[in-house]
Amino acid sequence: MTRQTILVLSGKGGVGKSTFAANLARALARGDGTTRAHVGVLDIDICGPSIPTIFGVRGKRVHTSDRGWIPVRVPDEESLSVMSLGFLVEDQDAAVVWRGPKKTSLIQQFVKDVFWGEIDFLVVDTPPGTSDEHLAAVESLEAVAGAVIVTQPQAVSVADVRRELTFCRKLNIPVIGIVENFSGFSCGKCGHHVDIFGSGGGSALAKECGVDLLGRVPVDPRMAKSGDDGTAPTGEAANALQEIAHRVKTYCDSAVPVTPGGNV
């Protein structure tokens, strides 16, 4: 089955990109509730591989076969499989201090040598910014459906997203849309709403740059707790993610995958 590859990008760290990528994969796998999709998650954030923790599979090990590395299945979510450097290091808390060529080589192996089997979507969690890791992944991927760019509402985060958009255009990567994360907080007791990180930055940038705003994900303590516990989230943020996943799937259903590349 031809899979649709989705890159998840962010212009800076700390915007909740990995949490978003993991829960986008969960939402895509859940589908419409009647038919589940098979989804792979490739974590190429070499220096900060948090995907295993978010899925509750930290400390698991990958196995090898004559077809390549076998990704780790997520317990209770059997249509989800994950590959990350976090499964290959002995000390989970040790810093990964690698030079560019070593990181590039591992990412190329991840793209080429992981046997995913029959999957419908491959969600690629990338490091923040635009670096050698991104180029290694893009140059190794045969085709992508597009990129989802995660930002926060405030100006400093939005400014970084402009560079991500430029990166995508240079490398012929379609932009599926922008997600505005940490978009306001509503008190669970009194209902008072506070825009902790400002408001409207993601939607304004989407309009300015001619790309879709896929949705806004509010600050929700339940999302943070689910990431720590390695479980699927519930609540307002989880509902927003499900709607975003529906829009991403709708895009992918009609998208023709493109071969990324270009001059950088």
Short mmCIF file of C-alpha atoms in Angstrom, two decimals:
data_model
loop_
_atom_site.label_atom_id
_atom_site.label_comp_id
_atom_site.label_asym_id
_atom_site.label_seq_id
_atom_site.Cartn_x
_atom_site.Cartn_y
_atom_site.Cartn_z
CA MET A 1 0.00 0.00 0.00
CA THR A 2 1.28 3.45 -0.87
CA ARG A 3 1.78 5.43 2.31
CA GLN A 4 1.41 9.17 2.73
CA THR A 5 4.42 10.72 4.45
CA ILE A 6 3.76 13.78 6.60
CA LEU A 7 6.61 15.90 7.95
CA VAL A 8 5.98 17.73 11.23
CA LEU A 9 8.14 20.86 11.45
CA SER A 10 8.65 23.75 13.83
CA GLY A 11 10.75 26.89 13.57
CA LYS A 12 11.89 26.68 17.20
CA GLY A 13 11.90 24.29 20.13
CA GLY A 14 9.35 24.28 22.92
CA VAL A 15 6.23 24.65 20.80
CA GLY A 16 4.92 21.14 21.49
CA LYS A 17 5.90 19.68 18.12
CA SER A 18 6.67 16.14 19.30
CA THR A 19 3.51 15.95 21.40
CA PHE A 20 1.55 17.18 18.41
CA ALA A 21 3.23 14.69 16.04
CA ALA A 22 2.51 11.77 18.36
CA ASN A 23 -1.11 12.70 18.86
CA LEU A 24 -1.62 13.49 15.18
CA ALA A 25 -0.51 9.90 14.54
CA ARG A 26 -2.92 8.63 17.20
CA ALA A 27 -5.79 10.61 15.69
CA LEU A 28 -5.00 9.42 12.16
CA ALA A 29 -4.90 5.83 13.39
CA ARG A 30 -8.24 6.28 15.17
CA GLY A 31 -9.83 7.53 11.96
CA ASP A 32 -13.59 8.00 11.98
CA GLY A 33 -14.11 5.44 14.72
CA THR A 34 -15.21 2.67 12.38
CA THR A 35 -12.09 2.02 10.31
CA ARG A 36 -8.62 2.34 11.82
CA ALA A 37 -5.55 3.32 9.80
CA HIS A 38 -2.06 1.87 10.25
CA VAL A 39 0.37 4.65 11.11
CA GLY A 40 4.14 4.75 11.60
CA VAL A 41 5.94 7.46 13.57
CA LEU A 42 9.58 8.14 12.67
CA ASP A 43 11.39 10.20 15.31
CA ILE A 44 14.43 11.92 13.75
CA ASP A 45 14.82 14.43 16.58
CA ILE A 46 18.18 12.83 17.38
CA CYS A 47 19.16 15.08 20.30
CA GLY A 48 15.70 15.05 21.89
CA PRO A 49 13.98 11.72 21.16
CA SER A 50 10.86 12.16 23.28
CA ILE A 51 8.47 10.15 21.11
CA PRO A 52 9.05 6.85 23.02
CA THR A 53 8.03 8.53 26.29
CA ILE A 54 4.90 10.08 24.78
CA PHE A 55 3.79 6.66 23.50
CA GLY A 56 4.67 4.85 26.72
CA VAL A 57 7.34 2.66 25.08
CA ARG A 58 10.47 4.18 26.63
CA GLY A 59 13.11 1.51 27.21
CA LYS A 60 11.78 -0.86 24.53
CA ARG A 61 14.18 -2.34 21.98
CA VAL A 62 13.89 -2.68 18.23
CA HIS A 63 14.57 -6.01 16.54
CA THR A 64 16.20 -6.72 13.20
CA SER A 65 15.11 -9.05 10.43
CA ASP A 66 16.16 -9.81 6.89
CA ARG A 67 13.84 -6.96 5.87
CA GLY A 68 15.39 -4.37 8.20
CA TRP A 69 14.68 -2.87 11.61
CA ILE A 70 11.28 -3.76 13.04
CA PRO A 71 9.68 -0.71 14.70
CA VAL A 72 8.17 -0.89 18.18
CA ARG A 73 4.43 -1.49 18.42
CA VAL A 74 2.48 0.71 20.82
CA PRO A 75 0.61 -1.32 23.48
CA ASP A 76 -3.18 -1.01 23.28
CA GLU A 77 -2.75 0.88 20.00
CA GLU A 78 -1.66 -1.95 17.72
CA SER A 79 -2.11 0.03 14.51
CA LEU A 80 0.68 2.38 15.66
CA SER A 81 4.40 1.62 15.30
CA VAL A 82 7.35 3.81 16.30
CA MET A 83 11.04 4.12 15.42
CA SER A 84 13.40 6.37 17.40
CA LEU A 85 17.00 6.69 18.50
CA GLY A 86 15.59 6.32 22.00
CA PHE A 87 15.29 2.58 21.36
CA LEU A 88 18.95 2.23 20.39
CA VAL A 89 20.82 3.98 23.21
CA GLU A 90 21.74 2.18 26.44
CA ASP A 91 21.46 5.19 28.77
CA GLN A 92 18.09 6.88 28.22
CA ASP A 93 19.21 9.98 30.12
CA ALA A 94 22.60 10.49 28.44
CA ALA A 95 23.10 13.44 26.10
CA VAL A 96 23.47 12.55 22.42
CA VAL A 97 26.66 14.38 21.40
CA TRP A 98 27.09 13.52 17.73
CA ARG A 99 28.58 15.43 14.85
CA GLY A 100 26.48 16.14 11.78
CA PRO A 101 27.68 13.24 9.57
CA LYS A 102 26.83 10.63 12.21
CA LYS A 103 23.33 12.05 12.69
CA THR A 104 22.85 12.24 8.94
CA SER A 105 23.90 8.61 8.50
CA LEU A 106 21.47 7.38 11.16
CA ILE A 107 18.55 9.32 9.67
CA GLN A 108 19.29 7.87 6.24
CA GLN A 109 19.24 4.40 7.82
CA PHE A 110 15.95 5.15 9.55
CA VAL A 111 14.35 6.20 6.28
CA LYS A 112 15.76 3.36 4.19
CA ASP A 113 16.14 0.40 6.57
CA VAL A 114 13.03 0.36 8.79
CA PHE A 115 10.47 -2.25 7.73
CA TRP A 116 7.10 -0.65 8.43
CA GLY A 117 4.97 -3.22 6.68
CA GLU A 118 1.63 -2.07 5.32
CA ILE A 119 0.97 1.42 6.70
CA ASP A 120 -1.32 4.20 5.53
CA PHE A 121 0.60 7.16 6.99
CA LEU A 122 4.17 7.84 8.08
CA VAL A 123 4.44 10.81 10.46
CA VAL A 124 8.00 12.15 10.70
CA ASP A 125 8.84 14.12 13.85
CA THR A 126 11.75 16.41 12.91
CA PRO A 127 14.07 18.53 15.08
CA PRO A 128 13.32 22.25 15.47
CA GLY A 129 14.61 24.58 12.77
CA THR A 130 16.21 23.66 9.46
CA SER A 131 19.39 21.62 9.70
CA ASP A 132 21.40 18.71 8.34
CA GLU A 133 18.88 16.32 9.88
CA HIS A 134 16.08 17.80 7.80
CA LEU A 135 18.11 17.66 4.60
CA ALA A 136 19.11 14.04 5.29
CA ALA A 137 15.47 13.01 5.75
CA VAL A 138 14.17 14.94 2.78
CA GLU A 139 16.90 13.66 0.47
CA SER A 140 16.24 10.07 1.56
CA LEU A 141 12.45 10.14 1.25
CA GLU A 142 11.15 9.09 -2.13
CA ALA A 143 7.96 11.11 -1.82
CA VAL A 144 6.02 13.19 0.72
CA ALA A 145 2.42 14.33 0.94
CA GLY A 146 3.46 17.54 2.65
CA ALA A 147 4.44 19.26 5.88
CA VAL A 148 2.50 20.41 8.91
CA ILE A 149 4.16 23.36 10.67
CA VAL A 150 3.59 23.84 14.40
CA THR A 151 3.82 27.27 16.01
CA GLN A 152 2.69 29.19 19.07
CA PRO A 153 0.63 32.37 18.79
CA GLN A 154 3.33 34.82 19.88
CA ALA A 155 5.39 36.87 17.41
CA VAL A 156 8.81 35.29 18.08
CA SER A 157 7.49 31.82 17.24
CA VAL A 158 5.58 33.00 14.19
CA ALA A 159 8.69 34.71 12.80
CA ASP A 160 10.54 31.38 12.91
CA VAL A 161 7.73 29.70 10.98
CA ARG A 162 8.38 32.00 8.03
CA ARG A 163 11.81 30.36 7.73
CA GLU A 164 10.19 26.92 7.77
CA LEU A 165 7.90 27.97 4.95
CA THR A 166 10.91 29.16 2.95
CA PHE A 167 12.63 25.83 3.62
CA CYS A 168 9.62 23.91 2.30
CA ARG A 169 9.41 26.02 -0.83
CA LYS A 170 13.11 25.63 -1.57
CA LEU A 171 12.83 21.85 -1.29
CA ASN A 172 9.53 21.50 -3.14
CA ILE A 173 7.65 20.28 -0.06
CA PRO A 174 3.93 21.10 -0.09
CA VAL A 175 2.68 22.79 3.08
CA ILE A 176 -0.47 21.08 4.32
CA GLY A 177 -1.02 23.86 6.81
CA ILE A 178 -0.11 25.57 10.08
CA VAL A 179 -1.17 24.48 13.56
CA GLU A 180 -1.34 27.09 16.31
CA ASN A 181 -0.44 25.21 19.50
CA PHE A 182 -0.88 26.47 23.09
CA SER A 183 -3.69 28.65 21.78
CA GLY A 184 -5.31 29.96 24.93
CA PHE A 185 -6.30 28.39 28.23
CA SER A 186 -9.76 28.06 29.73
CA CYS A 187 -10.02 27.43 33.46
CA GLY A 188 -11.78 24.16 34.18
CA LYS A 189 -13.47 25.60 37.26
CA CYS A 190 -14.62 29.10 36.33
CA GLY A 191 -14.34 28.97 32.52
CA HIS A 192 -12.26 32.17 32.33
CA HIS A 193 -10.19 32.25 29.14
CA VAL A 194 -6.62 33.59 29.04
CA ASP A 195 -4.39 33.89 25.97
CA ILE A 196 -1.18 33.01 27.80
CA PHE A 197 0.99 33.14 24.68
CA GLY A 198 -0.93 35.83 22.82
CA SER A 199 -3.48 35.13 20.13
CA GLY A 200 -3.97 35.05 16.40
CA GLY A 201 -0.36 34.74 15.28
CA GLY A 202 -0.82 31.45 13.48
CA SER A 203 -3.98 32.50 11.64
CA ALA A 204 -2.46 35.83 10.62
CA LEU A 205 0.63 34.11 9.24
CA ALA A 206 -1.43 31.51 7.40
CA LYS A 207 -3.43 34.27 5.72
CA GLU A 208 -0.29 36.29 4.94
CA CYS A 209 1.51 33.32 3.37
CA GLY A 210 -1.46 31.78 1.61
CA VAL A 211 -1.51 28.48 3.51
CA ASP A 212 -4.26 26.83 5.53
CA LEU A 213 -4.66 27.17 9.27
CA LEU A 214 -5.43 23.57 10.21
CA GLY A 215 -6.56 24.48 13.69
CA ARG A 216 -5.76 25.77 17.17
CA VAL A 217 -4.85 23.49 20.05
CA PRO A 218 -5.49 25.02 23.48
CA VAL A 219 -3.34 24.63 26.59
CA ASP A 220 -4.76 21.63 28.43
CA PRO A 221 -3.16 20.05 31.53
CA ARG A 222 -4.61 16.70 30.50
CA MET A 223 -2.47 16.78 27.34
CA ALA A 224 0.68 17.32 29.40
CA LYS A 225 -0.22 14.49 31.79
CA SER A 226 -0.96 12.06 28.97
CA GLY A 227 2.48 12.76 27.49
CA ASP A 228 4.15 12.02 30.82
CA ASP A 229 2.07 8.87 31.31
CA GLY A 230 2.45 7.63 27.72
CA THR A 231 -1.30 7.45 27.16
CA ALA A 232 -3.76 8.88 24.66
CA PRO A 233 -5.07 12.31 25.72
CA THR A 234 -8.64 13.33 26.37
CA GLY A 235 -10.30 16.71 26.67
CA GLU A 236 -10.48 19.93 24.71
CA ALA A 237 -6.99 19.73 23.20
CA ALA A 238 -7.51 16.10 22.16
CA ASN A 239 -10.76 17.07 20.40
CA ALA A 240 -8.95 19.87 18.54
CA LEU A 241 -6.26 17.40 17.46
CA GLN A 242 -8.86 15.00 16.11
CA GLU A 243 -10.35 17.76 13.97
CA ILE A 244 -6.89 18.71 12.69
CA ALA A 245 -6.17 15.07 11.87
CA HIS A 246 -9.39 14.92 9.87
CA ARG A 247 -8.26 17.94 7.83
CA VAL A 248 -4.82 16.40 7.29
CA LYS A 249 -6.38 13.12 6.15
CA THR A 250 -8.73 14.96 3.79
CA TYR A 251 -5.72 16.70 2.27
CA CYS A 252 -3.79 13.43 1.93
CA ASP A 253 -6.75 11.62 0.35
CA SER A 254 -6.50 13.89 -2.69
CA ALA A 255 -2.77 14.74 -2.59
CA VAL A 256 -0.33 13.37 -5.10
CA PRO A 257 2.95 12.69 -3.25
CA VAL A 258 5.87 14.72 -4.55
CA THR A 259 9.58 14.00 -4.62
CA PRO A 260 11.28 16.65 -2.47
CA GLY A 261 14.46 18.31 -3.63
CA GLY A 262 15.92 21.57 -4.83
CA ASN A 263 18.74 23.98 -4.24
CA VAL A 264 19.72 24.85 -0.68
#
